[in-house]
């Protein structure tokens, strides 16, 4: 009965199945991003309240302030034995959380359903393209949950629901360069570029999970992010998910435009290589 149902599936039905089994039924995995977003944004509003009480801050902060603070990552790393070693824990939790969510479902679905479709001579490309679209939707939903959680915390702490950041506040936390960056620039380097790069790396991880294994591909992404945190280079994609590393706000930063190009290249590469791989894969 399951085989008959599978054989009748179109590309759209495959995608609906992926969203149901790989996303909606795994809703509890999004607790990771909810917890990280809550504690990160709470840290900002606690700092703001301390500043208001101390008389050195005069604004309650905005929704965009909370988003920027929560997803900042860390500045260009320079080793200094005189300074306290920092770990960008919230950024790391955000990035690793989404990679954990996409780590196991595609390979599991292939073993349970995909191999049956392949043996029956059904479209392998539809199955793979469905997984690619599912990956993009999952990352998008992850960001929606992230933003939604920050919005709730902003409201509970009497912050202003605005897509403008507070110049004085952000300059206090991140330096005077914030005075020369517009809200649109911040949406670009803190929203669009990190989303594209995260989606691209998740798609690459999904491809690697079939070549290696879900565990090894997930571990590889973790290692990539650790390396990106403590070594800044244009060819390390994890750096593009930290807006504090952007050339818009740091003299030694990297160009966000490079991040867009690299992320699109990784996406296209993953889609095409996966297409060829499954088209030639022997499932017997």
Tab-separated table of C-alpha atoms in Angstrom:
chain	number	residue	atom	x	y	z
A	1	UNK	CA	0.000	0.000	0.000
A	2	UNK	CA	2.849	2.361	0.855
A	3	UNK	CA	4.522	1.569	-2.486
A	4	UNK	CA	1.352	2.394	-4.452
A	5	UNK	CA	1.062	5.710	-2.604
A	6	UNK	CA	4.690	6.554	-3.347
A	7	UNK	CA	4.455	5.722	-7.047
A	8	UNK	CA	1.600	8.198	-7.507
A	9	UNK	CA	3.470	11.081	-5.892
A	10	UNK	CA	4.230	14.170	-7.983
A	11	UNK	CA	6.984	16.652	-7.217
A	12	UNK	CA	4.571	18.833	-5.231
A	13	UNK	CA	3.336	15.879	-3.211
A	14	UNK	CA	6.916	14.881	-2.473
A	15	UNK	CA	7.575	18.374	-1.148
A	16	UNK	CA	4.430	18.278	1.004
A	17	UNK	CA	5.593	14.943	2.414
A	18	UNK	CA	9.000	16.386	3.188
A	19	UNK	CA	7.515	19.391	4.977
A	20	UNK	CA	5.179	17.158	6.975
A	21	UNK	CA	7.702	14.497	7.967
A	22	UNK	CA	10.898	16.525	7.998
A	23	UNK	CA	9.639	19.791	9.474
A	24	UNK	CA	6.189	19.801	11.059
A	25	UNK	CA	6.585	16.499	12.877
A	26	UNK	CA	10.010	17.644	14.073
A	27	UNK	CA	8.677	20.904	15.525
A	28	UNK	CA	10.313	20.231	18.898
A	29	UNK	CA	13.769	20.669	17.358
A	30	UNK	CA	13.052	24.371	16.983
A	31	UNK	CA	13.275	24.705	20.753
A	32	UNK	CA	17.001	25.208	20.148
A	33	UNK	CA	16.516	28.489	18.304
A	34	UNK	CA	13.733	29.632	20.632
A	35	UNK	CA	15.959	29.182	23.685
A	36	UNK	CA	19.004	30.817	22.068
A	37	UNK	CA	16.977	33.788	20.777
A	38	UNK	CA	15.283	34.261	24.147
A	39	UNK	CA	18.460	34.320	26.211
A	40	UNK	CA	20.392	36.424	23.684
A	41	UNK	CA	17.729	39.129	23.419
A	42	UNK	CA	17.115	39.040	27.171
A	43	UNK	CA	20.813	39.745	27.677
A	44	UNK	CA	20.456	42.905	25.588
A	45	UNK	CA	17.411	44.197	27.428
A	46	UNK	CA	18.983	43.444	30.793
A	47	UNK	CA	22.010	45.497	29.724
A	48	UNK	CA	19.733	48.295	28.522
A	49	UNK	CA	17.876	48.307	31.838
A	50	UNK	CA	21.165	48.525	33.721
A	51	UNK	CA	22.154	51.451	31.510
A	52	UNK	CA	18.849	53.212	32.087
A	53	UNK	CA	19.168	52.743	35.830
A	54	UNK	CA	22.783	53.957	35.742
A	55	UNK	CA	21.961	56.984	33.622
A	56	UNK	CA	24.323	56.211	30.750
A	57	UNK	CA	21.691	54.849	28.354
A	58	UNK	CA	18.490	56.628	27.409
A	59	UNK	CA	16.642	54.329	24.975
A	60	UNK	CA	14.620	51.157	25.523
A	61	UNK	CA	15.911	49.609	22.322
A	62	UNK	CA	14.082	48.377	19.235
A	63	UNK	CA	13.203	45.064	17.662
A	64	UNK	CA	16.050	45.477	15.162
A	65	UNK	CA	18.447	46.258	18.019
A	66	UNK	CA	17.556	42.916	19.586
A	67	UNK	CA	17.936	41.068	16.277
A	68	UNK	CA	21.363	42.596	15.684
A	69	UNK	CA	22.559	41.907	19.210
A	70	UNK	CA	21.357	38.309	19.109
A	71	UNK	CA	22.968	37.427	15.773
A	72	UNK	CA	26.136	39.525	15.947
A	73	UNK	CA	28.638	36.688	16.163
A	74	UNK	CA	32.033	38.108	17.102
A	75	UNK	CA	34.504	40.652	15.793
A	76	UNK	CA	37.524	39.711	13.718
A	77	UNK	CA	39.468	37.455	16.058
A	78	UNK	CA	42.952	38.474	17.124
A	79	UNK	CA	44.705	36.295	19.640
A	80	UNK	CA	45.815	38.233	22.708
A	81	UNK	CA	46.989	36.376	25.831
A	82	UNK	CA	46.141	39.470	27.882
A	83	UNK	CA	42.452	39.306	26.981
A	84	UNK	CA	39.740	36.904	28.066
A	85	UNK	CA	39.088	34.189	25.473
A	86	UNK	CA	35.575	34.643	24.080
A	87	UNK	CA	33.203	32.050	22.677
A	88	UNK	CA	30.295	33.381	20.537
A	89	UNK	CA	27.894	30.957	22.187
A	90	UNK	CA	24.610	32.387	20.874
A	91	UNK	CA	25.848	32.612	17.286
A	92	UNK	CA	27.209	29.086	17.498
A	93	UNK	CA	23.896	27.800	18.918
A	94	UNK	CA	21.932	29.505	16.123
A	95	UNK	CA	24.072	28.015	13.373
A	96	UNK	CA	24.507	24.536	14.790
A	97	UNK	CA	20.804	24.363	15.632
A	98	UNK	CA	19.678	24.575	12.014
A	99	UNK	CA	22.361	22.145	10.861
A	100	UNK	CA	21.167	19.635	13.434
A	101	UNK	CA	17.588	19.989	12.161
A	102	UNK	CA	18.539	19.216	8.542
A	103	UNK	CA	21.151	16.587	9.408
A	104	UNK	CA	19.197	13.330	9.498
A	105	UNK	CA	15.871	13.562	7.663
A	106	UNK	CA	17.064	13.458	3.992
A	107	UNK	CA	19.202	10.349	4.428
A	108	UNK	CA	16.504	8.663	6.523
A	109	UNK	CA	13.859	9.468	3.901
A	110	UNK	CA	16.048	8.018	1.162
A	111	UNK	CA	16.382	4.720	3.002
A	112	UNK	CA	12.641	4.498	3.714
A	113	UNK	CA	11.067	5.968	0.563
A	114	UNK	CA	13.601	7.222	-1.965
A	115	UNK	CA	15.159	3.866	-2.750
A	116	UNK	CA	11.701	2.427	-3.451
A	117	UNK	CA	10.953	5.214	-5.927
A	118	UNK	CA	14.321	4.792	-7.597
A	119	UNK	CA	13.854	1.050	-8.046
A	120	UNK	CA	10.468	1.694	-9.603
A	121	UNK	CA	12.060	3.956	-12.189
A	122	UNK	CA	10.371	7.110	-10.874
A	123	UNK	CA	11.925	10.539	-11.258
A	124	UNK	CA	15.065	10.776	-9.172
A	125	UNK	CA	15.452	14.456	-9.954
A	126	UNK	CA	12.047	15.266	-8.439
A	127	UNK	CA	13.033	13.499	-5.238
A	128	UNK	CA	16.330	15.422	-4.993
A	129	UNK	CA	14.865	18.798	-5.965
A	130	UNK	CA	12.151	18.268	-3.369
A	131	UNK	CA	14.850	17.838	-0.725
A	132	UNK	CA	16.598	21.026	-1.876
A	133	UNK	CA	13.390	23.061	-1.651
A	134	UNK	CA	12.608	21.464	1.719
A	135	UNK	CA	16.035	22.535	2.942
A	136	UNK	CA	15.406	26.154	1.912
A	137	UNK	CA	11.954	26.169	3.521
A	138	UNK	CA	13.344	24.685	6.732
A	139	UNK	CA	16.036	27.364	6.979
A	140	UNK	CA	13.453	30.077	6.228
A	141	UNK	CA	11.153	28.740	8.952
A	142	UNK	CA	14.108	28.632	11.340
A	143	UNK	CA	14.707	32.342	10.751
A	144	UNK	CA	10.996	33.086	11.159
A	145	UNK	CA	11.017	31.345	14.554
A	146	UNK	CA	14.187	33.247	15.486
A	147	UNK	CA	12.668	36.599	14.542
A	148	UNK	CA	9.327	35.739	16.154
A	149	UNK	CA	10.970	34.859	19.454
A	150	UNK	CA	12.980	38.084	19.462
A	151	UNK	CA	9.793	40.044	18.685
A	152	UNK	CA	8.034	38.510	21.689
A	153	UNK	CA	10.963	39.282	24.008
A	154	UNK	CA	11.104	42.841	22.638
A	155	UNK	CA	7.430	43.356	23.415
A	156	UNK	CA	7.708	41.882	26.902
A	157	UNK	CA	10.585	44.254	27.683
A	158	UNK	CA	8.787	47.355	26.377
A	159	UNK	CA	11.064	47.690	23.378
A	160	UNK	CA	9.973	49.517	20.234
A	161	UNK	CA	8.759	47.307	17.387
A	162	UNK	CA	10.770	49.000	14.676
A	163	UNK	CA	13.032	47.972	11.780
A	164	UNK	CA	15.338	50.873	12.608
A	165	UNK	CA	18.202	50.387	15.009
A	166	UNK	CA	19.054	52.836	17.785
A	167	UNK	CA	22.242	54.531	16.657
A	168	UNK	CA	23.382	55.602	20.132
A	169	UNK	CA	22.666	52.193	21.596
A	170	UNK	CA	24.389	50.193	18.866
A	171	UNK	CA	27.364	52.566	18.923
A	172	UNK	CA	27.652	52.011	22.658
A	173	UNK	CA	27.795	48.226	22.222
A	174	UNK	CA	29.619	47.882	18.891
A	175	UNK	CA	31.606	51.039	18.313
A	176	UNK	CA	31.296	54.332	16.484
A	177	UNK	CA	31.278	52.741	13.012
A	178	UNK	CA	27.620	51.912	13.604
A	179	UNK	CA	26.856	55.604	13.076
A	180	UNK	CA	27.748	55.275	9.410
A	181	UNK	CA	25.642	52.222	8.577
A	182	UNK	CA	22.000	52.501	7.510
A	183	UNK	CA	19.148	50.255	8.598
A	184	UNK	CA	18.941	48.839	5.069
A	185	UNK	CA	22.642	48.002	5.180
A	186	UNK	CA	22.133	46.187	8.476
A	187	UNK	CA	19.195	44.212	7.099
A	188	UNK	CA	21.476	43.176	4.228
A	189	UNK	CA	24.524	42.113	6.256
A	190	UNK	CA	22.628	40.730	9.267
A	191	UNK	CA	19.638	39.213	7.450
A	192	UNK	CA	19.982	38.461	3.758
A	193	UNK	CA	23.646	37.432	3.636
A	194	UNK	CA	23.537	35.139	6.717
A	195	UNK	CA	20.305	33.537	5.497
A	196	UNK	CA	21.743	32.765	2.062
A	197	UNK	CA	24.978	31.400	3.510
A	198	UNK	CA	23.201	29.294	6.126
A	199	UNK	CA	20.867	27.855	3.489
A	200	UNK	CA	23.825	27.115	1.202
A	201	UNK	CA	25.798	25.338	3.924
A	202	UNK	CA	22.739	23.326	4.958
A	203	UNK	CA	22.293	22.231	1.358
A	204	UNK	CA	25.954	21.252	1.145
A	205	UNK	CA	25.637	19.333	4.402
A	206	UNK	CA	22.611	17.512	3.020
A	207	UNK	CA	24.634	16.435	-0.026
A	208	UNK	CA	27.568	15.322	2.132
A	209	UNK	CA	25.264	13.261	4.340
A	210	UNK	CA	24.763	10.876	1.405
A	211	UNK	CA	28.461	10.681	0.502
A	212	UNK	CA	29.704	10.352	4.062
A	213	UNK	CA	27.025	10.050	6.739
A	214	UNK	CA	24.679	12.451	8.578
A	215	UNK	CA	26.932	12.372	11.652
A	216	UNK	CA	30.143	13.101	9.733
A	217	UNK	CA	28.552	15.843	7.624
A	218	UNK	CA	27.107	17.497	10.741
A	219	UNK	CA	30.474	17.282	12.513
A	220	UNK	CA	32.130	18.803	9.437
A	221	UNK	CA	29.813	21.818	9.603
A	222	UNK	CA	30.520	22.227	13.322
A	223	UNK	CA	34.243	22.210	12.600
A	224	UNK	CA	33.787	24.736	9.791
A	225	UNK	CA	31.991	27.157	12.113
A	226	UNK	CA	34.623	26.782	14.836
A	227	UNK	CA	37.352	27.528	12.286
A	228	UNK	CA	35.360	30.492	10.941
A	229	UNK	CA	34.966	31.935	14.435
A	230	UNK	CA	38.694	32.108	15.133
A	231	UNK	CA	40.100	32.693	11.673
A	232	UNK	CA	38.700	35.364	9.379
A	233	UNK	CA	39.098	34.783	5.654
A	234	UNK	CA	36.918	35.392	2.615
A	235	UNK	CA	36.950	31.665	1.780
A	236	UNK	CA	35.584	30.607	5.190
A	237	UNK	CA	31.805	30.792	4.698
A	238	UNK	CA	30.929	30.814	8.406
A	239	UNK	CA	32.336	34.349	8.741
A	240	UNK	CA	29.559	35.681	6.504
A	241	UNK	CA	26.956	34.669	9.089
A	242	UNK	CA	28.467	37.162	11.589
A	243	UNK	CA	27.606	40.725	10.690
A	244	UNK	CA	30.309	42.080	13.031
A	245	UNK	CA	32.803	40.633	10.519
A	246	UNK	CA	31.312	42.666	7.669
A	247	UNK	CA	33.423	45.316	5.945
A	248	UNK	CA	30.457	47.633	6.495
A	249	UNK	CA	31.259	47.850	10.215
A	250	UNK	CA	34.870	46.643	10.491
A	251	UNK	CA	37.967	47.922	8.705
A	252	UNK	CA	39.385	44.390	8.661
A	253	UNK	CA	36.059	42.808	7.754
A	254	UNK	CA	35.026	40.825	4.701
A	255	UNK	CA	32.758	41.960	1.886
A	256	UNK	CA	29.150	40.766	2.248
A	257	UNK	CA	28.855	40.791	-1.546
A	258	UNK	CA	31.456	38.017	-1.650
A	259	UNK	CA	29.240	36.108	0.753
A	260	UNK	CA	26.274	36.322	-1.617
A	261	UNK	CA	28.373	35.053	-4.541
A	262	UNK	CA	29.872	32.206	-2.513
A	263	UNK	CA	26.517	31.141	-1.086
A	264	UNK	CA	24.878	31.056	-4.525
A	265	UNK	CA	27.821	29.056	-5.869
A	266	UNK	CA	27.524	26.518	-3.023
A	267	UNK	CA	23.774	26.201	-3.610
A	268	UNK	CA	24.096	25.677	-7.360
A	269	UNK	CA	27.010	23.287	-6.881
A	270	UNK	CA	25.084	21.212	-4.310
A	271	UNK	CA	21.933	21.057	-6.435
A	272	UNK	CA	23.713	20.049	-9.641
A	273	UNK	CA	26.123	17.577	-8.053
A	274	UNK	CA	23.275	15.982	-6.098
A	275	UNK	CA	21.215	15.737	-9.277
A	276	UNK	CA	24.025	13.936	-11.101
A	277	UNK	CA	24.819	11.760	-8.070
A	278	UNK	CA	21.291	10.434	-7.656
A	279	UNK	CA	20.726	10.102	-11.386
A	280	UNK	CA	23.665	7.673	-11.529
A	281	UNK	CA	23.245	6.078	-8.116
A	282	UNK	CA	22.942	2.309	-8.051
A	283	UNK	CA	20.227	1.393	-5.554
A	284	UNK	CA	20.385	-2.382	-5.999
